[in-house]
Tab-separated table of C-alpha atoms in Angstrom:
chain	number	residue	atom	x	y	z
W	1	MET	CA	11.679	-2.626	19.664
W	2	ALA	CA	13.984	-6.200	18.617
W	3	ALA	CA	16.781	-5.222	16.298
W	4	ALA	CA	15.543	-5.347	12.079
W	5	HIS	CA	15.963	-9.299	10.877
W	6	ASP	CA	19.060	-9.335	8.636
W	7	MET	CA	16.391	-10.831	5.819
W	8	LEU	CA	14.430	-6.573	5.848
W	9	LYS	CA	17.774	-5.361	5.126
W	10	PRO	CA	16.541	-4.434	1.441
W	11	LEU	CA	13.434	-3.068	2.724
W	12	GLN	CA	14.827	-0.856	5.764
W	13	TRP	CA	13.862	2.452	3.598
W	14	LEU	CA	10.166	1.887	4.050
W	15	LEU	CA	10.161	1.621	8.484
W	16	GLY	CA	8.795	4.317	10.217
W	17	LYS	CA	5.981	6.222	10.640
W	18	TRP	CA	5.294	8.629	7.548
W	19	ARG	CA	1.888	11.396	7.066
W	20	SER	CA	0.617	11.801	3.091
W	21	VAL	CA	1.673	15.795	2.291
W	22	GLU	CA	-1.308	15.381	-0.658
W	23	GLY	CA	-2.692	12.731	-2.364
W	24	VAL	CA	-5.185	12.053	-4.829
W	25	GLY	CA	-7.826	9.392	-6.197
W	26	LYS	CA	-9.603	9.512	-9.514
W	27	PHE	CA	-11.694	6.276	-11.388
W	28	PRO	CA	-13.681	6.015	-14.600
W	29	THR	CA	-16.809	5.794	-11.877
W	30	ILE	CA	-16.593	8.382	-9.328
W	31	LYS	CA	-15.479	11.221	-9.557
W	32	ASP	CA	-11.712	12.627	-8.771
W	33	PHE	CA	-10.400	13.395	-4.829
W	34	LYS	CA	-7.875	14.189	-2.103
W	35	TYR	CA	-6.786	12.418	0.768
W	36	ALA	CA	-5.000	11.991	3.090
W	37	GLU	CA	-3.348	9.182	5.055
W	38	ASP	CA	-1.297	7.767	7.569
W	39	LEU	CA	1.415	5.260	7.334
W	40	GLU	CA	3.123	3.066	8.816
W	41	PHE	CA	5.956	0.023	8.674
W	42	PHE	CA	7.234	-1.581	11.135
W	43	GLN	CA	9.209	-4.286	12.322
W	44	PHE	CA	9.578	-7.001	15.381
W	45	GLY	CA	12.314	-8.833	15.052
W	46	GLN	CA	10.772	-12.265	12.379
W	47	PRO	CA	11.821	-11.960	8.596
W	48	ASN	CA	8.649	-9.713	8.335
W	49	ILE	CA	7.551	-5.771	8.775
W	50	GLN	CA	4.525	-5.283	10.177
W	51	TYR	CA	2.147	-2.772	8.541
W	52	SER	CA	-1.128	-0.204	8.466
W	53	TYR	CA	-2.675	2.433	6.126
W	54	TYR	CA	-5.714	4.860	7.715
W	55	SER	CA	-6.674	6.972	5.107
W	56	TYR	CA	-9.281	10.315	5.569
W	57	ASP	CA	-10.991	13.084	4.202
W	58	SER	CA	-8.255	15.371	3.439
W	59	THR	CA	-10.911	18.489	4.179
W	60	THR	CA	-13.798	16.356	6.614
W	61	LYS	CA	-10.934	14.469	8.320
W	62	LYS	CA	-13.481	11.547	8.442
W	63	PRO	CA	-11.891	7.947	7.306
W	64	LEU	CA	-12.431	6.578	4.340
W	65	HIS	CA	-10.129	2.925	3.354
W	66	ARG	CA	-7.782	0.876	6.180
W	67	GLU	CA	-5.690	-1.812	4.609
W	68	ILE	CA	-3.161	-3.586	7.334
W	69	GLY	CA	-1.336	-6.607	7.017
W	70	PHE	CA	2.525	-7.864	6.637
W	71	ILE	CA	5.269	-7.395	3.932
W	72	ARG	CA	7.460	-11.017	3.526
W	73	ILE	CA	10.976	-11.072	1.576
W	74	LYS	CA	12.152	-14.183	0.237
W	75	PRO	CA	15.354	-15.409	1.639
W	76	ASN	CA	17.804	-14.461	-0.770
W	77	SER	CA	16.049	-12.468	-3.760
W	78	ASN	CA	14.850	-9.512	-3.795
W	79	LYS	CA	10.556	-10.572	-4.545
W	80	VAL	CA	8.613	-9.673	-2.308
W	81	ALA	CA	4.623	-9.781	-1.385
W	82	PHE	CA	2.276	-8.098	0.656
W	83	VAL	CA	-0.484	-9.743	3.269
W	84	SER	CA	-3.392	-7.849	4.073
W	85	ALA	CA	-7.212	-7.256	4.219
W	86	HIS	CA	-8.911	-3.573	3.879
W	87	ASN	CA	-12.129	-2.595	5.867
W	88	MET	CA	-14.041	-3.179	2.991
W	89	GLY	CA	-14.068	-6.319	2.172
W	90	LEU	CA	-11.080	-7.464	0.318
W	91	SER	CA	-7.738	-9.657	1.920
W	92	LEU	CA	-5.076	-9.636	-0.845
W	93	ILE	CA	-1.440	-11.694	-1.786
W	94	GLU	CA	1.050	-9.686	-3.889
W	95	GLU	CA	4.159	-10.155	-5.149
W	96	GLY	CA	6.967	-9.020	-7.021
W	97	GLU	CA	10.087	-7.348	-6.122
W	98	VAL	CA	12.267	-4.441	-3.964
W	99	THR	CA	14.951	-2.940	-6.566
W	100	GLY	CA	16.707	0.054	-4.741
W	101	GLU	CA	14.407	1.637	-3.092
W	102	GLU	CA	11.189	0.783	-5.193
W	103	ILE	CA	8.695	-1.986	-4.739
W	104	LYS	CA	6.560	-3.295	-7.285
W	105	VAL	CA	3.650	-5.723	-6.623
W	106	GLU	CA	0.801	-6.982	-8.035
W	107	SER	CA	-1.858	-9.214	-7.118
W	108	HIS	CA	-1.955	-12.589	-7.710
W	109	THR	CA	-5.215	-13.749	-4.608
W	110	ILE	CA	-7.701	-11.370	-3.871
W	111	ALA	CA	-10.492	-12.639	-1.946
W	112	ARG	CA	-13.376	-10.911	-1.423
W	113	LEU	CA	-16.544	-11.394	0.957
W	114	THR	CA	-19.411	-12.308	-0.797
W	115	PHE	CA	-22.007	-9.535	-0.136
W	116	GLY	CA	-19.044	-7.589	-0.851
W	117	SER	CA	-20.634	-4.430	-3.175
W	118	GLU	CA	-20.074	-4.192	-7.154
W	119	PRO	CA	-18.142	-3.824	-9.198
W	120	GLU	CA	-15.836	-6.328	-8.059
W	121	THR	CA	-12.264	-5.756	-7.545
W	122	LYS	CA	-10.232	-7.915	-9.980
W	123	LYS	CA	-6.621	-7.134	-10.082
W	124	ILE	CA	-4.743	-4.613	-7.991
W	125	SER	CA	-0.680	-3.239	-8.900
W	126	ARG	CA	1.167	-0.820	-6.733
W	127	VAL	CA	4.362	0.864	-7.058
W	128	ILE	CA	6.053	2.404	-4.208
W	129	LYS	CA	9.154	4.454	-4.192
W	130	LYS	CA	11.422	6.768	-2.302
W	131	VAL	CA	11.914	9.760	-4.231
W	132	GLY	CA	14.155	12.231	-2.061
W	133	ASP	CA	13.081	12.470	1.244
W	134	GLU	CA	9.942	11.583	0.122
W	135	LEU	CA	8.182	8.141	-0.293
W	136	GLU	CA	4.883	7.645	-3.366
W	137	GLN	CA	2.818	4.782	-3.944
W	138	VAL	CA	0.867	5.030	-7.277
W	139	LEU	CA	-1.691	2.349	-7.334
W	140	TYR	CA	-3.652	0.657	-10.156
W	141	MET	CA	-6.873	-1.009	-9.769
W	142	GLU	CA	-8.999	-2.965	-12.355
W	143	THR	CA	-12.874	-3.621	-11.519
W	144	SER	CA	-14.863	-6.298	-13.547
W	145	LYS	CA	-16.062	-3.123	-15.445
W	146	THR	CA	-13.212	-1.104	-16.317
W	147	PRO	CA	-9.642	-2.040	-17.026
W	148	LEU	CA	-6.317	-1.564	-15.200
W	149	THR	CA	-5.794	1.967	-14.500
W	150	GLU	CA	-4.573	4.512	-12.149
W	151	HIS	CA	-6.557	5.179	-9.211
W	152	LEU	CA	-4.078	6.751	-6.099
W	153	ARG	CA	-1.384	8.812	-5.837
W	154	ILE	CA	0.054	10.016	-3.546
W	155	ARG	CA	3.088	11.811	-1.192
W	156	TYR	CA	4.664	11.086	1.857
W	157	LYS	CA	7.005	12.710	4.481
W	158	LYS	CA	8.312	11.093	7.532
W	159	ILE	CA	7.284	12.115	10.383
W	160	GLU	CA	9.239	9.308	12.971
């Protein structure tokens, strides 16, 4: 593996493979659910991190959501951007800041398939932070039918 780019130092705590300890999904328009997820953040010598989220039903192991993308950091700042593609037909750009071992981002661009299902996703906001030796993510979603509301909450343990 290539040496980490110097610009990635504020994000080094993310690097590696993570597996969920517990994941809970909820939203006003659906039944609450539990899920599991594998997450990987890796670098390849450029000033960005490639990442992947692979979620699945914690009981049946049936695949659920998939997300792949990149995290970029603005030079000489704590500004970060997530650029991602999702298997349900969304592409997002989320921007925000990294402060210590916490990242807060919010979508400013969401592109979706012309034949995507309703309701339309209008906004995504997420917080990723290190809590002891675990990683925690809380994701909020706004749709064309529901205001910004907590949708996913999950914790991960590092496995590599």
